[in-house]
Amino acid sequence: MIFSKYGINARIAPAILCAVPFLVLYYWYLSPYLSGMFSFFGDLKIISDISFPVLLIFLLAQINRHVSKVLFQKFYFKEELYMPTTNFLLYSDNHYTKQYKDDFRDKVFTDFNIKLPKEPEEMKNELFARQRIVEAMSLVRKKCEKSKILLQHNIEYGFFRNLIGGSVIAAPLSLIFTIYCYVFIHNTTATISLGLCFILFSLLILFSKNLITEYGKAYAKILFQEYILLKI
């Protein structure tokens, strides 16, 4: 899965970007230190210079995914209850017409035998309506999984979700590494590089909700479009 098109673009790529502050510190400080320490082992230093980034990227890919799920799925979207794919189907939301929502519900009932609450039921119990929509949308996504355009939007959404998830860890560590380089290593290039990393990762966190919501909306629109067009 991690070497699929989605895995490479939405998980590995964000992990590489989040690994930058670690790699800056490694190559400017740890690598020269290890070079002197293990010089008598010959190729051990070369092996460590290759294996460390690879292992770090795979580790960050897992961590970023976990953090992003906790941050967005639980904190922002309340276990998908407030994701755009859920909000758009509520009658209280104005993005789609009532007729479109009725047609969507009819198709869901035909395909999965799941009856989504109509407007009067939604007004009485919105939480239940959201829960039913979440249950139905998991099946809708499964039915549309072969769509290439949906995959592309899923990759874009996953890329930013995982990048922002990784930024939660990378930003504070970049700040710590920046201070450490400035105080102890006295390397201007490394200090500036790490400082820029801190600023960029902090900006991603600052605008995280706006970014992930906009990409989530774009994904939701394509998902609805692809599902409605399915004949079977």
PDB file of C-alpha atoms in Angstrom:
ATOM      1  CA  MET A   1       0.000   0.000   0.000  1.00  0.00           C
ATOM      2  CA  ILE A   2       2.806   2.430   0.837  1.00  0.00           C
ATOM      3  CA  PHE A   3       4.336   1.894  -2.633  1.00  0.00           C
ATOM      4  CA  SER A   4       1.049   2.458  -4.456  1.00  0.00           C
ATOM      5  CA  LYS A   5       0.430   5.729  -6.287  1.00  0.00           C
ATOM      6  CA  TYR A   6      -1.424   7.027  -3.242  1.00  0.00           C
ATOM      7  CA  GLY A   7       1.227   5.781  -0.824  1.00  0.00           C
ATOM      8  CA  ILE A   8       4.124   7.395  -2.676  1.00  0.00           C
ATOM      9  CA  ASN A   9       2.442  10.757  -3.294  1.00  0.00           C
ATOM     10  CA  ALA A  10       0.283  11.146  -0.191  1.00  0.00           C
ATOM     11  CA  ARG A  11       2.435   9.426   2.446  1.00  0.00           C
ATOM     12  CA  ILE A  12       6.079   9.176   1.341  1.00  0.00           C
ATOM     13  CA  ALA A  13       6.275  12.680  -0.190  1.00  0.00           C
ATOM     14  CA  PRO A  14       5.020  14.475   2.975  1.00  0.00           C
ATOM     15  CA  ALA A  15       7.366  12.322   5.067  1.00  0.00           C
ATOM     16  CA  ILE A  16      10.339  13.444   2.942  1.00  0.00           C
ATOM     17  CA  LEU A  17       9.424  17.103   3.503  1.00  0.00           C
ATOM     18  CA  CYS A  18       8.961  16.575   7.241  1.00  0.00           C
ATOM     19  CA  ALA A  19      12.328  14.790   7.390  1.00  0.00           C
ATOM     20  CA  VAL A  20      14.237  17.895   6.211  1.00  0.00           C
ATOM     21  CA  PRO A  21      15.000  19.343   9.692  1.00  0.00           C
ATOM     22  CA  PHE A  22      16.186  15.938  10.918  1.00  0.00           C
ATOM     23  CA  LEU A  23      18.403  15.502   7.857  1.00  0.00           C
ATOM     24  CA  VAL A  24      19.865  19.003   8.177  1.00  0.00           C
ATOM     25  CA  LEU A  25      20.895  18.291  11.761  1.00  0.00           C
ATOM     26  CA  TYR A  26      22.150  14.841  10.817  1.00  0.00           C
ATOM     27  CA  TYR A  27      24.356  15.883   7.906  1.00  0.00           C
ATOM     28  CA  TRP A  28      25.677  19.050   9.548  1.00  0.00           C
ATOM     29  CA  TYR A  29      26.324  17.596  12.998  1.00  0.00           C
ATOM     30  CA  LEU A  30      25.763  13.867  13.545  1.00  0.00           C
ATOM     31  CA  SER A  31      27.272  12.626  10.286  1.00  0.00           C
ATOM     32  CA  PRO A  32      30.696  14.298  10.786  1.00  0.00           C
ATOM     33  CA  TYR A  33      30.644  13.117  14.403  1.00  0.00           C
ATOM     34  CA  LEU A  34      29.936   9.531  13.374  1.00  0.00           C
ATOM     35  CA  SER A  35      32.581   9.783  10.653  1.00  0.00           C
ATOM     36  CA  GLY A  36      35.296  10.334  13.237  1.00  0.00           C
ATOM     37  CA  MET A  37      33.817   7.854  15.668  1.00  0.00           C
ATOM     38  CA  PHE A  38      33.466   4.951  13.217  1.00  0.00           C
ATOM     39  CA  SER A  39      36.236   5.713  10.727  1.00  0.00           C
ATOM     40  CA  PHE A  40      37.894   2.373  11.440  1.00  0.00           C
ATOM     41  CA  PHE A  41      34.761   0.524  10.276  1.00  0.00           C
ATOM     42  CA  GLY A  42      35.257   1.633   6.677  1.00  0.00           C
ATOM     43  CA  ASP A  43      31.923   1.599   4.859  1.00  0.00           C
ATOM     44  CA  LEU A  44      29.791   1.774   8.019  1.00  0.00           C
ATOM     45  CA  LYS A  45      29.572   5.561   7.754  1.00  0.00           C
ATOM     46  CA  ILE A  46      28.383   5.365   4.123  1.00  0.00           C
ATOM     47  CA  ILE A  47      25.789   2.767   5.056  1.00  0.00           C
ATOM     48  CA  SER A  48      24.493   4.913   7.917  1.00  0.00           C
ATOM     49  CA  ASP A  49      24.240   7.975   5.644  1.00  0.00           C
ATOM     50  CA  ILE A  50      22.009   5.989   3.284  1.00  0.00           C
ATOM     51  CA  SER A  51      19.992   3.931   5.750  1.00  0.00           C
ATOM     52  CA  PHE A  52      19.219   6.735   8.227  1.00  0.00           C
ATOM     53  CA  PRO A  53      17.190   8.886   5.771  1.00  0.00           C
ATOM     54  CA  VAL A  54      15.346   5.846   4.410  1.00  0.00           C
ATOM     55  CA  LEU A  55      14.373   4.564   7.853  1.00  0.00           C
ATOM     56  CA  LEU A  56      13.478   8.063   9.007  1.00  0.00           C
ATOM     57  CA  ILE A  57      11.166   8.649   6.043  1.00  0.00           C
ATOM     58  CA  PHE A  58       9.338   5.358   6.568  1.00  0.00           C
ATOM     59  CA  LEU A  59       8.977   6.097  10.285  1.00  0.00           C
ATOM     60  CA  LEU A  60       7.648   9.590   9.620  1.00  0.00           C
ATOM     61  CA  ALA A  61       5.195   8.239   7.042  1.00  0.00           C
ATOM     62  CA  GLN A  62       3.604   6.141   9.794  1.00  0.00           C
ATOM     63  CA  ILE A  63       3.736   8.876  12.439  1.00  0.00           C
ATOM     64  CA  ASN A  64       2.355  11.561  10.112  1.00  0.00           C
ATOM     65  CA  ARG A  65      -0.568   9.353   9.139  1.00  0.00           C
ATOM     66  CA  HIS A  66      -1.429   8.601  12.768  1.00  0.00           C
ATOM     67  CA  VAL A  67      -1.132  12.227  13.919  1.00  0.00           C
ATOM     68  CA  SER A  68      -3.174  13.517  10.980  1.00  0.00           C
ATOM     69  CA  LYS A  69      -5.951  11.014  11.659  1.00  0.00           C
ATOM     70  CA  VAL A  70      -6.125  12.059  15.307  1.00  0.00           C
ATOM     71  CA  LEU A  71      -5.892  15.769  14.470  1.00  0.00           C
ATOM     72  CA  PHE A  72      -8.413  15.917  11.629  1.00  0.00           C
ATOM     73  CA  GLN A  73     -10.636  12.880  12.021  1.00  0.00           C
ATOM     74  CA  LYS A  74     -11.144  13.269  15.778  1.00  0.00           C
ATOM     75  CA  PHE A  75     -10.379  16.912  16.583  1.00  0.00           C
ATOM     76  CA  TYR A  76     -11.558  18.830  13.505  1.00  0.00           C
ATOM     77  CA  PHE A  77     -14.154  16.524  11.968  1.00  0.00           C
ATOM     78  CA  LYS A  78     -15.381  14.615  15.048  1.00  0.00           C
ATOM     79  CA  GLU A  79     -14.914  11.118  13.569  1.00  0.00           C
ATOM     80  CA  GLU A  80     -16.138  12.212  10.099  1.00  0.00           C
ATOM     81  CA  LEU A  81     -19.380  13.664  11.483  1.00  0.00           C
ATOM     82  CA  TYR A  82     -18.387  17.136  10.278  1.00  0.00           C
ATOM     83  CA  MET A  83     -16.422  16.300   7.151  1.00  0.00           C
ATOM     84  CA  PRO A  84     -17.490  18.043   3.914  1.00  0.00           C
ATOM     85  CA  THR A  85     -18.840  14.716   2.610  1.00  0.00           C
ATOM     86  CA  THR A  86     -21.229  14.741   5.572  1.00  0.00           C
ATOM     87  CA  ASN A  87     -22.038  18.458   5.703  1.00  0.00           C
ATOM     88  CA  PHE A  88     -22.893  18.694   1.998  1.00  0.00           C
ATOM     89  CA  LEU A  89     -25.665  16.093   2.335  1.00  0.00           C
ATOM     90  CA  LEU A  90     -27.443  17.834   5.199  1.00  0.00           C
ATOM     91  CA  TYR A  91     -30.585  19.724   4.214  1.00  0.00           C
ATOM     92  CA  SER A  92     -29.404  22.590   6.424  1.00  0.00           C
ATOM     93  CA  ASP A  93     -26.355  23.018   4.164  1.00  0.00           C
ATOM     94  CA  ASN A  94     -26.837  25.225   1.098  1.00  0.00           C
ATOM     95  CA  HIS A  95     -24.137  23.859  -1.204  1.00  0.00           C
ATOM     96  CA  TYR A  96     -26.463  21.461  -3.079  1.00  0.00           C
ATOM     97  CA  THR A  97     -30.160  21.776  -3.847  1.00  0.00           C
ATOM     98  CA  LYS A  98     -32.786  19.819  -1.950  1.00  0.00           C
ATOM     99  CA  GLN A  99     -33.590  17.880  -5.133  1.00  0.00           C
ATOM    100  CA  TYR A 100     -29.943  16.848  -5.534  1.00  0.00           C
ATOM    101  CA  LYS A 101     -29.849  15.598  -1.943  1.00  0.00           C
ATOM    102  CA  ASP A 102     -33.089  13.683  -2.449  1.00  0.00           C
ATOM    103  CA  ASP A 103     -31.708  12.067  -5.617  1.00  0.00           C
ATOM    104  CA  PHE A 104     -28.489  11.177  -3.817  1.00  0.00           C
ATOM    105  CA  ARG A 105     -30.443   9.568  -0.991  1.00  0.00           C
ATOM    106  CA  ASP A 106     -32.551   7.586  -3.450  1.00  0.00           C
ATOM    107  CA  LYS A 107     -29.421   6.244  -5.148  1.00  0.00           C
ATOM    108  CA  VAL A 108     -27.874   5.289  -1.801  1.00  0.00           C
ATOM    109  CA  PHE A 109     -31.041   3.409  -0.891  1.00  0.00           C
ATOM    110  CA  THR A 110     -31.082   1.627  -4.267  1.00  0.00           C
ATOM    111  CA  ASP A 111     -27.397   0.673  -4.114  1.00  0.00           C
ATOM    112  CA  PHE A 112     -26.961  -0.182  -0.427  1.00  0.00           C
ATOM    113  CA  ASN A 113     -30.461  -0.435   1.045  1.00  0.00           C
ATOM    114  CA  ILE A 114     -29.532   2.355   3.467  1.00  0.00           C
ATOM    115  CA  LYS A 115     -32.237   4.921   4.124  1.00  0.00           C
ATOM    116  CA  LEU A 116     -30.723   8.304   4.904  1.00  0.00           C
ATOM    117  CA  PRO A 117     -32.906  10.629   7.013  1.00  0.00           C
ATOM    118  CA  LYS A 118     -35.078  13.074   5.102  1.00  0.00           C
ATOM    119  CA  GLU A 119     -35.396  16.732   6.073  1.00  0.00           C
ATOM    120  CA  PRO A 120     -38.035  16.346   8.855  1.00  0.00           C
ATOM    121  CA  GLU A 121     -36.028  13.541  10.492  1.00  0.00           C
ATOM    122  CA  GLU A 122     -32.821  15.544  10.175  1.00  0.00           C
ATOM    123  CA  MET A 123     -34.419  18.519  11.918  1.00  0.00           C
ATOM    124  CA  LYS A 124     -35.473  16.309  14.823  1.00  0.00           C
ATOM    125  CA  ASN A 125     -32.111  14.590  15.240  1.00  0.00           C
ATOM    126  CA  GLU A 126     -29.187  16.040  13.286  1.00  0.00           C
ATOM    127  CA  LEU A 127     -26.607  13.855  15.048  1.00  0.00           C
ATOM    128  CA  PHE A 128     -28.378  10.689  13.897  1.00  0.00           C
ATOM    129  CA  ALA A 129     -28.564  12.082  10.354  1.00  0.00           C
ATOM    130  CA  ARG A 130     -24.817  12.745  10.387  1.00  0.00           C
ATOM    131  CA  GLN A 131     -24.095   9.234  11.672  1.00  0.00           C
ATOM    132  CA  ARG A 132     -26.172   7.632   8.929  1.00  0.00           C
ATOM    133  CA  ILE A 133     -24.470   9.740   6.263  1.00  0.00           C
ATOM    134  CA  VAL A 134     -21.034   8.702   7.559  1.00  0.00           C
ATOM    135  CA  GLU A 135     -22.073   5.039   7.377  1.00  0.00           C
ATOM    136  CA  ALA A 136     -23.336   5.440   3.821  1.00  0.00           C
ATOM    137  CA  MET A 137     -20.351   7.447   2.588  1.00  0.00           C
ATOM    138  CA  SER A 138     -17.905   4.681   3.500  1.00  0.00           C
ATOM    139  CA  LEU A 139     -19.765   2.449   1.020  1.00  0.00           C
ATOM    140  CA  VAL A 140     -19.965   5.225  -1.573  1.00  0.00           C
ATOM    141  CA  ARG A 141     -16.174   5.696  -1.427  1.00  0.00           C
ATOM    142  CA  LYS A 142     -15.679   1.968  -1.841  1.00  0.00           C
ATOM    143  CA  LYS A 143     -17.963   1.910  -4.877  1.00  0.00           C
ATOM    144  CA  CYS A 144     -16.048   4.780  -6.519  1.00  0.00           C
ATOM    145  CA  GLU A 145     -12.544   3.564  -5.677  1.00  0.00           C
ATOM    146  CA  LYS A 146     -11.632   2.861  -9.326  1.00  0.00           C
ATOM    147  CA  SER A 147     -12.207   6.468 -10.393  1.00  0.00           C
ATOM    148  CA  LYS A 148      -8.904   8.010 -11.528  1.00  0.00           C
ATOM    149  CA  ILE A 149     -10.017  11.595 -10.995  1.00  0.00           C
ATOM    150  CA  LEU A 150     -11.230  10.732  -7.494  1.00  0.00           C
ATOM    151  CA  LEU A 151      -7.888   9.069  -6.745  1.00  0.00           C
ATOM    152  CA  GLN A 152      -6.070  12.244  -7.795  1.00  0.00           C
ATOM    153  CA  HIS A 153      -8.173  14.389  -5.461  1.00  0.00           C
ATOM    154  CA  ASN A 154      -7.746  11.818  -2.702  1.00  0.00           C
ATOM    155  CA  ILE A 155      -3.969  12.029  -3.168  1.00  0.00           C
ATOM    156  CA  GLU A 156      -4.045  15.838  -2.951  1.00  0.00           C
ATOM    157  CA  TYR A 157      -6.169  15.704   0.196  1.00  0.00           C
ATOM    158  CA  GLY A 158      -4.007  12.963   1.723  1.00  0.00           C
ATOM    159  CA  PHE A 159      -0.787  14.812   0.888  1.00  0.00           C
ATOM    160  CA  PHE A 160      -1.783  17.957   2.767  1.00  0.00           C
ATOM    161  CA  ARG A 161      -3.422  16.023   5.597  1.00  0.00           C
ATOM    162  CA  ASN A 162      -0.264  13.995   6.233  1.00  0.00           C
ATOM    163  CA  LEU A 163       2.043  16.975   5.687  1.00  0.00           C
ATOM    164  CA  ILE A 164       0.158  19.023   8.262  1.00  0.00           C
ATOM    165  CA  GLY A 165       0.090  16.043  10.610  1.00  0.00           C
ATOM    166  CA  GLY A 166       3.863  15.781  10.294  1.00  0.00           C
ATOM    167  CA  SER A 167       4.226  19.531  10.807  1.00  0.00           C
ATOM    168  CA  VAL A 168       2.834  19.163  14.317  1.00  0.00           C
ATOM    169  CA  ILE A 169       6.019  17.247  15.151  1.00  0.00           C
ATOM    170  CA  ALA A 170       8.436  18.885  12.712  1.00  0.00           C
ATOM    171  CA  ALA A 171       7.686  22.499  13.745  1.00  0.00           C
ATOM    172  CA  PRO A 172       8.658  22.282  17.444  1.00  0.00           C
ATOM    173  CA  LEU A 173      11.636  20.052  16.664  1.00  0.00           C
ATOM    174  CA  SER A 174      12.802  22.521  14.004  1.00  0.00           C
ATOM    175  CA  LEU A 175      12.715  25.276  16.621  1.00  0.00           C
ATOM    176  CA  ILE A 176      14.698  23.153  19.089  1.00  0.00           C
ATOM    177  CA  PHE A 177      17.231  22.215  16.400  1.00  0.00           C
ATOM    178  CA  THR A 178      17.524  25.877  15.329  1.00  0.00           C
ATOM    179  CA  ILE A 179      18.339  27.015  18.856  1.00  0.00           C
ATOM    180  CA  TYR A 180      20.764  24.117  19.307  1.00  0.00           C
ATOM    181  CA  CYS A 181      22.604  24.919  16.058  1.00  0.00           C
ATOM    182  CA  TYR A 182      22.790  28.614  16.897  1.00  0.00           C
ATOM    183  CA  VAL A 183      24.058  28.112  20.450  1.00  0.00           C
ATOM    184  CA  PHE A 184      26.273  25.042  20.171  1.00  0.00           C
ATOM    185  CA  ILE A 185      27.192  24.302  16.541  1.00  0.00           C
ATOM    186  CA  HIS A 186      27.539  27.893  15.260  1.00  0.00           C
ATOM    187  CA  ASN A 187      26.681  26.891  11.702  1.00  0.00           C
ATOM    188  CA  THR A 188      24.891  29.739   9.951  1.00  0.00           C
ATOM    189  CA  THR A 189      23.642  27.679   6.987  1.00  0.00           C
ATOM    190  CA  ALA A 190      22.176  24.950   9.198  1.00  0.00           C
ATOM    191  CA  THR A 191      20.645  27.503  11.573  1.00  0.00           C
ATOM    192  CA  ILE A 192      18.947  29.447   8.767  1.00  0.00           C
ATOM    193  CA  SER A 193      17.740  26.233   7.082  1.00  0.00           C
ATOM    194  CA  LEU A 194      16.205  24.954  10.301  1.00  0.00           C
ATOM    195  CA  GLY A 195      14.698  28.363  11.056  1.00  0.00           C
ATOM    196  CA  LEU A 196      12.991  28.397   7.662  1.00  0.00           C
ATOM    197  CA  CYS A 197      11.686  24.884   8.312  1.00  0.00           C
ATOM    198  CA  PHE A 198      10.168  26.082  11.588  1.00  0.00           C
ATOM    199  CA  ILE A 199       8.445  29.012   9.859  1.00  0.00           C
ATOM    200  CA  LEU A 200       7.048  26.895   7.004  1.00  0.00           C
ATOM    201  CA  PHE A 201       5.799  24.089   9.247  1.00  0.00           C
ATOM    202  CA  SER A 202       4.268  26.625  11.636  1.00  0.00           C
ATOM    203  CA  LEU A 203       2.394  28.284   8.762  1.00  0.00           C
ATOM    204  CA  LEU A 204       1.001  24.904   7.705  1.00  0.00           C
ATOM    205  CA  ILE A 205      -0.291  24.339  11.235  1.00  0.00           C
ATOM    206  CA  LEU A 206      -1.700  27.867  11.436  1.00  0.00           C
ATOM    207  CA  PHE A 207      -3.698  27.456   8.230  1.00  0.00           C
ATOM    208  CA  SER A 208      -4.311  23.727   8.665  1.00  0.00           C
ATOM    209  CA  LYS A 209      -8.074  23.878   9.137  1.00  0.00           C
ATOM    210  CA  ASN A 210      -8.590  26.129   6.104  1.00  0.00           C
ATOM    211  CA  LEU A 211      -6.312  24.015   3.907  1.00  0.00           C
ATOM    212  CA  ILE A 212      -7.745  20.652   4.869  1.00  0.00           C
ATOM    213  CA  THR A 213     -11.329  21.930   4.654  1.00  0.00           C
ATOM    214  CA  GLU A 214     -10.846  23.321   1.146  1.00  0.00           C
ATOM    215  CA  TYR A 215      -9.178  20.150  -0.124  1.00  0.00           C
ATOM    216  CA  GLY A 216     -11.833  18.115   1.658  1.00  0.00           C
ATOM    217  CA  LYS A 217     -14.568  20.069  -0.116  1.00  0.00           C
ATOM    218  CA  ALA A 218     -12.904  19.542  -3.492  1.00  0.00           C
ATOM    219  CA  TYR A 219     -12.682  15.806  -2.800  1.00  0.00           C
ATOM    220  CA  ALA A 220     -16.317  15.655  -1.663  1.00  0.00           C
ATOM    221  CA  LYS A 221     -17.567  17.370  -4.826  1.00  0.00           C
ATOM    222  CA  ILE A 222     -15.727  14.918  -7.074  1.00  0.00           C
ATOM    223  CA  LEU A 223     -16.896  11.956  -4.984  1.00  0.00           C
ATOM    224  CA  PHE A 224     -20.536  13.019  -5.307  1.00  0.00           C
ATOM    225  CA  GLN A 225     -20.117  13.671  -9.020  1.00  0.00           C
ATOM    226  CA  GLU A 226     -18.504  10.297  -9.683  1.00  0.00           C
ATOM    227  CA  TYR A 227     -21.066   8.435  -7.593  1.00  0.00           C
ATOM    228  CA  ILE A 228     -24.090  10.064  -9.212  1.00  0.00           C
ATOM    229  CA  LEU A 229     -22.698   9.211 -12.666  1.00  0.00           C
ATOM    230  CA  LEU A 230     -22.280   5.519 -11.808  1.00  0.00           C
ATOM    231  CA  LYS A 231     -24.892   3.411 -13.557  1.00  0.00           C
ATOM    232  CA  ILE A 232     -24.286   0.196 -11.651  1.00  0.00           C
TER     233      ILE A 232
END
